[in-house]
Amino acid sequence: MANDGSCATQLIDGDGEFNVAGLDNFIKTVNLASCGLSYAVVAIMGPQSSGKSTLMNHLFHTSFREMDAFRGRSQTTKGIWIAKCVGIEPATIAMDLEGTDGRERGEDDTAFEKQSALFALAVSDIVLINMWCHDIGREQAANKPLLKTVFQVMMRLFSPRKTTLLFVIRDKTKTPLEHLEPILREDIQKIWDSVRKPQAHQHTPLSEFFNVEVTALSSYEDKEDKFNEEVALLRQRFFHSIAPGGLAGDRRGVVPASAFSISAQQIWKVIRENRDLDLPAHKVMVATVRCEEIANEKLNQLQSDKGWLELEEAVQLGPVRGFGEKLSSIIDASLSQYDEEAIFFEESVRNAKRKQLESKALDLVYPAYTTLLEHIHAKALDDFKTKLEQSLNNGEGFASSVRTWTRTIMDEFDKGSADAAVRHANWGASKVRDKLRHDIDSHASSVRAAKLSEITTNLEKKLTKALTKPVESLFESGGKDTWLSIRALLKRETESAVSEFSASVAGFELDEETVERMERSLRDYARKVVENKAREEAGKILIRMKDRFSTVFNHDNDSLPRVWTGKEDIRAITRDARSASLKLLSDMAAIRLDEKPDPIGSILHSSLIDKTSASTSSQLVTREASADTLASSTWEEVSPEDVLITPMQCKALWRQFLGETEYTVTQAISAQEAFKRSNNWLPPPWAIMAMVILGFNEFMMLLKNPLYLLFIFVAYLLGKAVWVQMDIAGEFRHGTLPGLLSISSRFLPTVMNLIKRLAEEAQGNQTPEESQGSASQTQRRRTNAPQAEFS
């Protein structure tokens, strides 16, 4: 009846060592893990050499080692063996325990018997108790210690599973089973009552823990055929044993088949450590270990899942449409697989581990989710920047464009984040959404600041261009109301810029305070441009004063160059030129943009112009008093911030100005005197009268001799020609000595040139061009003489 398909394996050896590798190989070979809760465990215990292995082999077609009767009665099964019951549905595991009362272990070594019995009660649904028929009713029968052992170890189970005890009476006699069974049940009850029980089970009936079944078999040695028939009938009772009404139909606390190995190992470990076995806690422990293994396995599968890896890779490249639904489906698949494998374990443990699996799975995919949100955030922000720029380029208002695109982009982000949401998680995208809104606001603020800065910069450039040159020209011209013109110019250009600014920022919808502040800043800038230009021009005031002096001094009222003929009042001209220069100094002494009157002009005029005409002692005192007025670093009624040139600096500049323009006045006076000398070359009247009186005889002689008159006339003509040709009057304008030197060097060439020309005229060879050139040269010399005198 043995069958190699039973895969008999020693579970625990005689020394109590658990065969972990053997059990795992057995479970894998018989495919026990796939059975779930649809399996049963049947164990057999009884005295040594009572035919336990033989009964198991015939009953379940296993291949346990049997005793050889011809070699004598001895221990055959050592430790605990397991095998698969062949042909029994559902899957049933047979467990053959080492016999009790063996001489090999001795009378006192009952520890292993108790441990193996406790192990069998903890893992088995049905326990076969093999006993001899002739021991029923006997006080000292071999079955009594065995039953006591079973009930004693049962007390170590805090909440034992309900186990079916099937008493198998071997070698039955002619006494009917109907008479033997009550006696056996009575003996069992007595043993139950005699066993010490925990306080909680003092009055607990036997039926609460055990289902007691009794069957009888004929002698295997004497009536083998009858034995086989009875075993075949008994075998039928193990088909569907776990179904309601079956041998183990009301069992409790079943461990799923996939956790049978872990459960058995832990139970034996606790038993060997001689600790009480808490089966509920053990069940929770087994469920915890096995569910955690299943959860880890499913998590590992998720990590290597092709769909997840493709999704994760795609997320790194950019937004993925349908991300949340795809990822939720992948996680659902992993959780469903977990539920299928862990369905038979303790519900609380199963659910707890499921939550842990779900949490770990979400932790695994969370980086991809955050990456996706970052992509959505980046795309939304880029879209906002692009759309806003396009709107502004199309001339739309800034504030309205920001509102429109902010609302649109935020709606798109909400759709994208909803599409990325995973059903199992309540992550939410509020933080990323807030960050996007903050980034949009920041970008809008930066663009607004840039646009406003651009508008302001352009207007400032316009103001600078509109004010710099005109202000410089007004300072240079030094008109009567220089600062009045500058204020009018500043007001006109500032109002124009402010008006243009108001129109430009209308689309920004700025608050009144901001607009006023920016307009005030623009006005301040315009004022600053004028002030800076004034300070720049103040640094060139001495040059401006000298230029103005030169212009007024060297040009008449018609702006024509002066020719110093001796009739001009150089003193009055000098005073006018200095007054004009002082007007420039007065204008540049302080900034006058606030229309406040100041005494700077009068102080400078009285201190610097009037003193030059003071001659009396009283006027000298006044002059000194006026000079003291300039011995200060500030001007009266003028703010220190508006001072460009202090009174002391004005005094120093005027002194330097006088020194540098004195040469011009001296040159004018010299030119005037030289002109007078050049026009007064005739001798005095008295000398002429003396020459007439004293030269009367010579005059009369000339009248008497005409040749002398002719000679004198020719000499006169020649002298006049030389005079005109050499421009002798012009030569002497630069002084006597320079005139003599110039005449001496040019006299002989001029005479020779005149003689040559006279000879050519006499011959009739003179050309009109030569005549015209000579006349032009003479004319140029005549016109150069006044210019040299002016210089």
Short mmCIF file of C-alpha atoms in Angstrom, two decimals, residues 379-394 396-397 401-402 404-406 408-409 412 443:
data_model
loop_
_atom_site.label_atom_id
_atom_site.label_comp_id
_atom_site.label_asym_id
_atom_site.label_seq_id
_atom_site.Cartn_x
_atom_site.Cartn_y
_atom_site.Cartn_z
CA LYS A 379 5.33 73.66 -17.59
CA ALA A 380 2.61 75.78 -16.03
CA LEU A 381 5.10 78.46 -15.04
CA ASP A 382 6.70 78.46 -18.51
CA ASP A 383 3.26 78.70 -20.12
CA PHE A 384 2.41 81.65 -17.90
CA LYS A 385 5.62 83.43 -18.82
CA THR A 386 5.06 82.83 -22.54
CA LYS A 387 1.38 83.82 -22.54
CA LEU A 388 2.03 86.93 -20.46
CA GLU A 389 4.83 88.05 -22.77
CA GLN A 390 2.62 87.51 -25.84
CA SER A 391 -0.21 89.50 -24.27
CA LEU A 392 2.08 92.38 -23.39
CA ASN A 393 3.57 92.36 -26.89
CA ASN A 394 0.05 92.60 -28.28
CA GLU A 396 -2.88 94.28 -23.66
CA GLY A 397 -2.97 95.70 -20.15
CA SER A 401 -3.22 89.90 -18.62
CA VAL A 402 -1.81 88.70 -15.30
CA THR A 404 -6.44 86.18 -17.02
CA TRP A 405 -3.42 83.95 -17.43
CA THR A 406 -3.04 83.30 -13.71
CA THR A 408 -6.07 79.92 -16.77
CA ILE A 409 -2.72 78.45 -15.73
CA GLU A 412 -4.61 73.81 -16.00
CA HIS A 443 7.37 86.43 -11.97
#
